[in-house]
């Protein structure tokens, strides 16, 4: 009965002590234990089975029970001790909380006492420092008052002295005193509300105004506006007056400078009036000689009168330049019809030389004082990378310029702030120069045409054969000379006009000298007939163009290439020389396209000539009775004829195009692209063909293929590998011709095998091509009809989405298959031979 009660108690206890997984995990982490009784998933049955695994182990059941009971008693004792120990924990916690609250109250009290003491200390410090601050303010105000009174005393005394010295014209003392008075007066700007201070300021302004008027009057008296003669030399009074003017309003200084320079240059305006002979361009040197003498005279007489920072010598020179520019522009507008090119270039050369002389003598610091001058300088920038700066002095010979090409590039033009200060006036009249160049270039082109007609084309076997025409180099040398000369005159619109002239005559050169002298293609066959082609002695036959004509075509091609490259360089140089705002208007693309067209036409002429020379041989091939050929021999006469023409023309063309290898390669490619389709077309005309005839044609095709592969180096002592692009074209085209003949050689019975073999070898789904193959085999129309029906049935189905037209694309034979077929063909040829 007791055991049942204990069991029920255990079940109730287990239900009460059921813990969540989180709590159980926490207990295991805090109190780790390996005892099975402490496990959350404890199973009493498994535990008992563990203690008594066999029936024999039940003999120790009493000992096990006693141990468990002992353990239970110990657990009860531990639990009892813990429970009794927790009875006083709540009371102890409340007591500790009360003690903490009391300690916090005491801490708050101490903090409040400290805060009160700090406020009292701060108040005490403020009371101590208040008096010190008052003393500091008093000291500062007293110092300011004493300084202001001293300044006031100095100002009052200075104003009185200034007025007295002004009346006595003691400018030397006034210069130093006035600057001091002005500096002192600046301290009283905030006191201008005081009547006495305002009165002193007005007296200073009045003294400055009186000084300005008085100094201007003194200069007017010393240098009267009327009359060119100046009385005596400078005085010390005027020198001191200039020092005073530095302190006065800048307008006083500008007025003095303006009046002096105007009076100094008044003689120039009289001597070089518009109606005087010396005013014209042919005597422009006298203008510059006059100003040189005047500057020397000024330095001797008045160099010490004006302060150095006024730069009076440079100002006189700059004003002379502006007057000269206006006077020259006026006289050139009046006498525009009298301006000639040589006279204009002479005046520009002397003017630019004078501007260079100014750059050596002066810094150009006064140019910014002239309104708009800085802008004018920026409108005509000088490119420091100008490749023609060495040509600018103008008086040097051409040989001296070339010798100094690398030395004096940069020192003059880029650092010349006076560039264009006078020479700008010539720019509106540069149309005379442009028209002259237009006329000269027209005469030059006409002379080139006449020389070409007189001297004739370059001869074969000479150094001139295939070389660039000399006239081309002469043209571009003249272009360079014109460009250099014009860039020295102007980098604006005249350069654009000159560029237009260049474009005009580049096109005329391309039309009249190059395209106009290309030989005309002849329509007849040059005496070649089928009968002559079938003869053994083929070496006497000539091409349609003579050797000299071939050399001429190659020479024109080389010249056009040279013109193309040089025109591109000319465009780059023009863009370097012209103003940056006008760069976009320099475009020689159309002229370069013209020369490219000449090159293309020249290559096409060479191709047509060789192609036409081969036409009679191909015609003879198509008319030969291939059905009656009884045995395979050496290559046919028509092949020998074709090879002869190739060996005649190609070495000449290659030697004359040695300097332009890329265009020789283009010639080879274009000839191959023209010849191979024409050969295949004539091959289809050979019908009917017997088996032996097809073998002979296959031998001939292989011979032509070999010659075409060696075409770039044929007849040359130096063997050079042909370009890969060219070799690919020859192999692809001639392999198709070989496959056509192989299909012709194949038996047409059974038809299915023949059609499949055709599709495999030619990979051509066009029924017309298949029809031509049947015609070459000599099949009857009834047989051809059934063959065509079978061919259409055997064609592979085109992929979805592709056009279902008659022409289909098949995969071409691999290179291994082609090489295997070629080897078989070579064995067959050797066997036949």
Short mmCIF file of N, CA and C in Angstrom, two decimals, residues 250-358:
data_model
loop_
_atom_site.label_atom_id
_atom_site.label_comp_id
_atom_site.label_asym_id
_atom_site.label_seq_id
_atom_site.Cartn_x
_atom_site.Cartn_y
_atom_site.Cartn_z
N UNK A 250 44.97 108.70 -60.18
CA UNK A 250 45.64 108.14 -61.37
C UNK A 250 45.28 108.85 -62.67
N UNK A 251 44.16 109.52 -62.69
CA UNK A 251 43.79 110.23 -63.91
C UNK A 251 44.74 111.38 -64.21
N UNK A 252 45.30 111.98 -63.17
CA UNK A 252 46.29 113.05 -63.38
C UNK A 252 47.51 112.49 -64.09
N UNK A 253 47.97 111.32 -63.62
CA UNK A 253 49.13 110.68 -64.23
C UNK A 253 48.83 110.31 -65.69
N UNK A 254 47.65 109.76 -65.93
CA UNK A 254 47.30 109.38 -67.30
C UNK A 254 47.19 110.61 -68.20
N UNK A 255 46.71 111.72 -67.67
CA UNK A 255 46.59 112.94 -68.46
C UNK A 255 47.97 113.50 -68.83
N UNK A 256 48.89 113.46 -67.86
CA UNK A 256 50.26 113.92 -68.14
C UNK A 256 50.89 113.06 -69.23
N UNK A 257 50.77 111.74 -69.07
CA UNK A 257 51.37 110.83 -70.05
C UNK A 257 50.74 111.04 -71.43
N UNK A 258 49.41 111.17 -71.44
CA UNK A 258 48.71 111.32 -72.72
C UNK A 258 49.13 112.60 -73.43
N UNK A 259 49.21 113.72 -72.69
CA UNK A 259 49.57 114.99 -73.32
C UNK A 259 51.02 114.98 -73.79
N UNK A 260 51.90 114.41 -72.99
CA UNK A 260 53.30 114.40 -73.38
C UNK A 260 53.52 113.54 -74.64
N UNK A 261 52.90 112.36 -74.65
CA UNK A 261 53.09 111.48 -75.82
C UNK A 261 52.46 112.11 -77.06
N UNK A 262 51.28 112.71 -76.89
CA UNK A 262 50.64 113.34 -78.04
C UNK A 262 51.50 114.49 -78.59
N UNK A 263 52.06 115.27 -77.68
CA UNK A 263 52.92 116.37 -78.12
C UNK A 263 54.21 115.85 -78.75
N UNK A 264 54.71 114.69 -78.18
CA UNK A 264 55.97 114.12 -78.67
C UNK A 264 55.80 113.53 -80.07
N UNK A 265 54.60 113.03 -80.37
CA UNK A 265 54.36 112.39 -81.67
C UNK A 265 53.64 113.30 -82.65
N UNK A 266 53.45 114.57 -82.28
CA UNK A 266 52.74 115.48 -83.18
C UNK A 266 53.52 115.67 -84.48
N UNK A 267 54.83 115.70 -84.39
CA UNK A 267 55.65 115.85 -85.59
C UNK A 267 55.45 114.68 -86.54
N UNK A 268 55.27 113.47 -85.98
CA UNK A 268 55.09 112.26 -86.81
C UNK A 268 53.82 112.37 -87.65
N UNK A 269 52.75 112.88 -87.05
CA UNK A 269 51.49 113.01 -87.78
C UNK A 269 51.61 114.01 -88.92
N UNK A 270 52.45 115.00 -88.75
CA UNK A 270 52.63 115.99 -89.81
C UNK A 270 53.49 115.43 -90.94
N UNK A 271 54.60 114.79 -90.56
CA UNK A 271 55.53 114.29 -91.56
C UNK A 271 54.93 113.19 -92.43
N UNK A 272 54.11 112.34 -91.81
CA UNK A 272 53.60 111.15 -92.52
C UNK A 272 52.09 111.25 -92.73
N UNK A 273 51.65 112.45 -93.14
CA UNK A 273 50.23 112.60 -93.48
C UNK A 273 49.88 111.72 -94.69
N UNK A 274 48.62 111.50 -94.84
CA UNK A 274 48.16 110.60 -95.89
C UNK A 274 48.55 111.07 -97.28
N UNK A 275 48.63 112.38 -97.48
CA UNK A 275 48.94 112.91 -98.80
C UNK A 275 50.43 113.04 -99.07
N UNK A 276 51.27 112.62 -98.14
CA UNK A 276 52.72 112.71 -98.32
C UNK A 276 53.24 111.44 -99.01
N UNK A 277 54.34 111.60 -99.76
CA UNK A 277 54.91 110.45 -100.45
C UNK A 277 55.47 109.42 -99.48
N UNK A 278 56.03 109.89 -98.36
CA UNK A 278 56.63 108.97 -97.40
C UNK A 278 55.59 108.15 -96.65
N UNK A 279 54.32 108.49 -96.84
CA UNK A 279 53.26 107.76 -96.13
C UNK A 279 52.94 106.43 -96.80
N UNK A 280 53.41 106.20 -98.06
CA UNK A 280 53.04 104.98 -98.77
C UNK A 280 53.91 103.80 -98.30
N UNK A 281 53.50 102.61 -98.68
CA UNK A 281 54.12 101.39 -98.16
C UNK A 281 55.57 101.24 -98.59
N UNK A 282 55.93 101.77 -99.74
CA UNK A 282 57.28 101.56 -100.21
C UNK A 282 58.32 102.31 -99.38
N UNK A 283 57.86 103.28 -98.58
CA UNK A 283 58.76 104.04 -97.71
C UNK A 283 58.43 103.80 -96.24
N UNK A 284 57.92 102.62 -95.94
CA UNK A 284 57.52 102.33 -94.57
C UNK A 284 58.71 102.27 -93.63
N UNK A 285 59.90 102.01 -94.18
CA UNK A 285 61.10 101.99 -93.34
C UNK A 285 61.35 103.34 -92.68
N UNK A 286 60.95 104.43 -93.36
CA UNK A 286 61.20 105.76 -92.80
C UNK A 286 60.39 106.00 -91.53
N UNK A 287 59.21 105.40 -91.45
CA UNK A 287 58.41 105.52 -90.22
C UNK A 287 59.17 104.93 -89.04
N UNK A 288 59.69 103.74 -89.24
CA UNK A 288 60.35 103.06 -88.13
C UNK A 288 61.70 103.70 -87.82
N UNK A 289 62.37 104.23 -88.83
CA UNK A 289 63.61 104.94 -88.56
C UNK A 289 63.34 106.22 -87.76
N UNK A 290 62.23 106.89 -88.08
CA UNK A 290 61.88 108.12 -87.34
C UNK A 290 61.64 107.83 -85.87
N UNK A 291 60.86 106.78 -85.55
CA UNK A 291 60.56 106.50 -84.15
C UNK A 291 61.81 106.05 -83.39
N UNK A 292 62.71 105.38 -84.08
CA UNK A 292 63.95 104.99 -83.42
C UNK A 292 64.74 106.23 -83.00
N UNK A 293 64.81 107.24 -83.90
CA UNK A 293 65.51 108.47 -83.55
C UNK A 293 64.81 109.20 -82.41
N UNK A 294 63.49 109.19 -82.44
CA UNK A 294 62.75 109.89 -81.38
C UNK A 294 62.94 109.23 -80.02
N UNK A 295 63.00 107.90 -80.01
CA UNK A 295 63.19 107.21 -78.74
C UNK A 295 64.59 107.49 -78.19
N UNK A 296 65.56 107.52 -79.07
CA UNK A 296 66.92 107.86 -78.61
C UNK A 296 66.95 109.28 -78.08
N UNK A 297 66.29 110.21 -78.78
CA UNK A 297 66.24 111.60 -78.35
C UNK A 297 65.54 111.72 -77.00
N UNK A 298 64.46 110.96 -76.82
CA UNK A 298 63.74 111.01 -75.55
C UNK A 298 64.61 110.51 -74.40
N UNK A 299 65.32 109.42 -74.62
CA UNK A 299 66.16 108.87 -73.56
C UNK A 299 67.23 109.88 -73.13
N UNK A 300 67.77 110.62 -74.10
CA UNK A 300 68.82 111.57 -73.76
C UNK A 300 68.27 112.79 -73.02
N UNK A 301 67.09 113.27 -73.43
CA UNK A 301 66.59 114.53 -72.87
C UNK A 301 65.63 114.34 -71.70
N UNK A 302 64.78 113.36 -71.79
CA UNK A 302 63.71 113.24 -70.80
C UNK A 302 63.72 111.92 -70.05
N UNK A 303 64.77 111.14 -70.22
CA UNK A 303 64.79 109.83 -69.59
C UNK A 303 64.72 109.88 -68.08
N UNK A 304 65.29 110.95 -67.46
CA UNK A 304 65.31 111.06 -66.00
C UNK A 304 64.15 111.87 -65.44
N UNK A 305 63.37 112.48 -66.31
CA UNK A 305 62.28 113.33 -65.81
C UNK A 305 61.11 112.49 -65.29
N UNK A 306 60.79 111.43 -65.98
CA UNK A 306 59.67 110.59 -65.58
C UNK A 306 60.18 109.40 -64.77
N UNK A 307 59.42 108.95 -63.76
CA UNK A 307 59.83 107.77 -62.98
C UNK A 307 59.95 106.54 -63.88
N UNK A 308 60.83 105.62 -63.52
CA UNK A 308 61.05 104.42 -64.33
C UNK A 308 59.80 103.56 -64.43
N UNK A 309 59.01 103.53 -63.34
CA UNK A 309 57.83 102.66 -63.37
C UNK A 309 56.77 103.15 -64.35
N UNK A 310 56.90 104.40 -64.85
CA UNK A 310 55.95 104.89 -65.84
C UNK A 310 56.21 104.26 -67.22
N UNK A 311 57.41 103.75 -67.45
CA UNK A 311 57.76 103.10 -68.74
C UNK A 311 57.40 104.00 -69.92
N UNK A 312 57.86 105.25 -69.84
CA UNK A 312 57.48 106.22 -70.87
C UNK A 312 57.99 105.84 -72.25
N UNK A 313 59.21 105.29 -72.31
CA UNK A 313 59.75 104.92 -73.62
C UNK A 313 58.85 103.88 -74.30
N UNK A 314 58.45 102.88 -73.54
CA UNK A 314 57.56 101.85 -74.11
C UNK A 314 56.21 102.43 -74.47
N UNK A 315 55.70 103.34 -73.65
CA UNK A 315 54.39 103.95 -73.94
C UNK A 315 54.45 104.75 -75.24
N UNK A 316 55.54 105.47 -75.44
CA UNK A 316 55.68 106.23 -76.69
C UNK A 316 55.69 105.27 -77.88
N UNK A 317 56.45 104.18 -77.75
CA UNK A 317 56.52 103.21 -78.84
C UNK A 317 55.16 102.56 -79.10
N UNK A 318 54.43 102.22 -78.04
CA UNK A 318 53.12 101.60 -78.21
C UNK A 318 52.14 102.57 -78.87
N UNK A 319 52.15 103.84 -78.43
CA UNK A 319 51.26 104.82 -79.04
C UNK A 319 51.62 105.05 -80.50
N UNK A 320 52.92 105.03 -80.80
CA UNK A 320 53.36 105.14 -82.19
C UNK A 320 52.80 103.98 -83.01
N UNK A 321 52.82 102.77 -82.43
CA UNK A 321 52.30 101.59 -83.14
C UNK A 321 50.81 101.74 -83.43
N UNK A 322 50.04 102.23 -82.45
CA UNK A 322 48.60 102.39 -82.68
C UNK A 322 48.33 103.45 -83.74
N UNK A 323 49.07 104.56 -83.68
CA UNK A 323 48.88 105.60 -84.69
C UNK A 323 49.27 105.08 -86.07
N UNK A 324 50.40 104.37 -86.14
CA UNK A 324 50.87 103.84 -87.42
C UNK A 324 49.86 102.84 -87.98
N UNK A 325 49.32 102.01 -87.13
CA UNK A 325 48.34 101.03 -87.59
C UNK A 325 47.12 101.73 -88.19
N UNK A 326 46.63 102.76 -87.51
CA UNK A 326 45.46 103.48 -88.01
C UNK A 326 45.79 104.23 -89.30
N UNK A 327 46.98 104.87 -89.36
CA UNK A 327 47.35 105.64 -90.54
C UNK A 327 47.56 104.71 -91.75
N UNK A 328 48.23 103.58 -91.53
CA UNK A 328 48.44 102.64 -92.62
C UNK A 328 47.11 102.07 -93.13
N UNK A 329 46.22 101.75 -92.20
CA UNK A 329 44.92 101.23 -92.61
C UNK A 329 44.17 102.27 -93.44
N UNK A 330 44.27 103.55 -93.05
CA UNK A 330 43.59 104.61 -93.78
C UNK A 330 44.17 104.78 -95.18
N UNK A 331 45.50 104.83 -95.26
CA UNK A 331 46.11 105.06 -96.56
C UNK A 331 45.92 103.85 -97.48
N UNK A 332 45.90 102.64 -96.93
CA UNK A 332 45.68 101.46 -97.77
C UNK A 332 44.25 101.38 -98.26
N UNK A 333 43.30 101.84 -97.45
CA UNK A 333 41.92 101.88 -97.94
C UNK A 333 41.77 102.88 -99.09
N UNK A 334 42.49 104.00 -98.96
CA UNK A 334 42.39 105.02 -99.99
C UNK A 334 43.06 104.58 -101.29
N UNK A 335 44.19 103.92 -101.20
CA UNK A 335 44.98 103.55 -102.38
C UNK A 335 45.02 102.02 -102.55
N UNK A 336 43.89 101.37 -102.29
CA UNK A 336 43.84 99.90 -102.33
C UNK A 336 44.22 99.35 -103.70
N UNK A 337 43.87 100.07 -104.77
CA UNK A 337 44.17 99.58 -106.11
C UNK A 337 45.65 99.58 -106.42
N UNK A 338 46.43 100.35 -105.68
CA UNK A 338 47.86 100.44 -105.94
C UNK A 338 48.66 99.37 -105.20
N UNK A 339 48.00 98.59 -104.35
CA UNK A 339 48.71 97.59 -103.55
C UNK A 339 49.07 96.40 -104.42
N UNK A 340 50.34 96.10 -104.47
CA UNK A 340 50.83 94.93 -105.18
C UNK A 340 51.35 93.91 -104.18
N UNK A 341 51.51 92.69 -104.66
CA UNK A 341 51.91 91.61 -103.75
C UNK A 341 53.30 91.87 -103.18
N UNK A 342 54.25 92.22 -104.04
CA UNK A 342 55.62 92.44 -103.56
C UNK A 342 55.68 93.60 -102.59
N UNK A 343 54.94 94.67 -102.91
CA UNK A 343 54.91 95.83 -102.02
C UNK A 343 54.29 95.47 -100.67
N UNK A 344 53.19 94.70 -100.71
CA UNK A 344 52.52 94.31 -99.47
C UNK A 344 53.43 93.42 -98.62
N UNK A 345 54.08 92.45 -99.25
CA UNK A 345 54.98 91.57 -98.50
C UNK A 345 56.18 92.33 -97.95
N UNK A 346 56.67 93.32 -98.72
CA UNK A 346 57.77 94.14 -98.23
C UNK A 346 57.37 94.90 -96.97
N UNK A 347 56.19 95.52 -97.01
CA UNK A 347 55.71 96.29 -95.85
C UNK A 347 55.49 95.38 -94.64
N UNK A 348 54.90 94.21 -94.88
CA UNK A 348 54.65 93.29 -93.76
C UNK A 348 55.95 92.80 -93.17
N UNK A 349 56.93 92.52 -94.03
CA UNK A 349 58.21 92.03 -93.53
C UNK A 349 58.89 93.08 -92.66
N UNK A 350 58.92 94.35 -93.13
CA UNK A 350 59.54 95.40 -92.34
C UNK A 350 58.78 95.64 -91.04
N UNK A 351 57.48 95.51 -91.10
CA UNK A 351 56.66 95.74 -89.90
C UNK A 351 56.89 94.64 -88.86
N UNK A 352 56.90 93.40 -89.30
CA UNK A 352 57.14 92.31 -88.34
C UNK A 352 58.56 92.37 -87.77
N UNK A 353 59.51 92.82 -88.57
CA UNK A 353 60.86 93.00 -88.04
C UNK A 353 60.88 94.06 -86.94
N UNK A 354 60.12 95.16 -87.18
CA UNK A 354 60.05 96.21 -86.16
C UNK A 354 59.36 95.71 -84.90
N UNK A 355 58.32 94.91 -85.05
CA UNK A 355 57.64 94.33 -83.88
C UNK A 355 58.59 93.42 -83.10
N UNK A 356 59.41 92.66 -83.82
CA UNK A 356 60.40 91.84 -83.14
C UNK A 356 61.42 92.68 -82.40
N UNK A 357 61.81 93.83 -82.98
CA UNK A 357 62.74 94.73 -82.30
C UNK A 357 62.13 95.28 -81.02
N UNK A 358 60.85 95.63 -81.06
CA UNK A 358 60.17 96.10 -79.84
C UNK A 358 60.17 95.03 -78.77
#
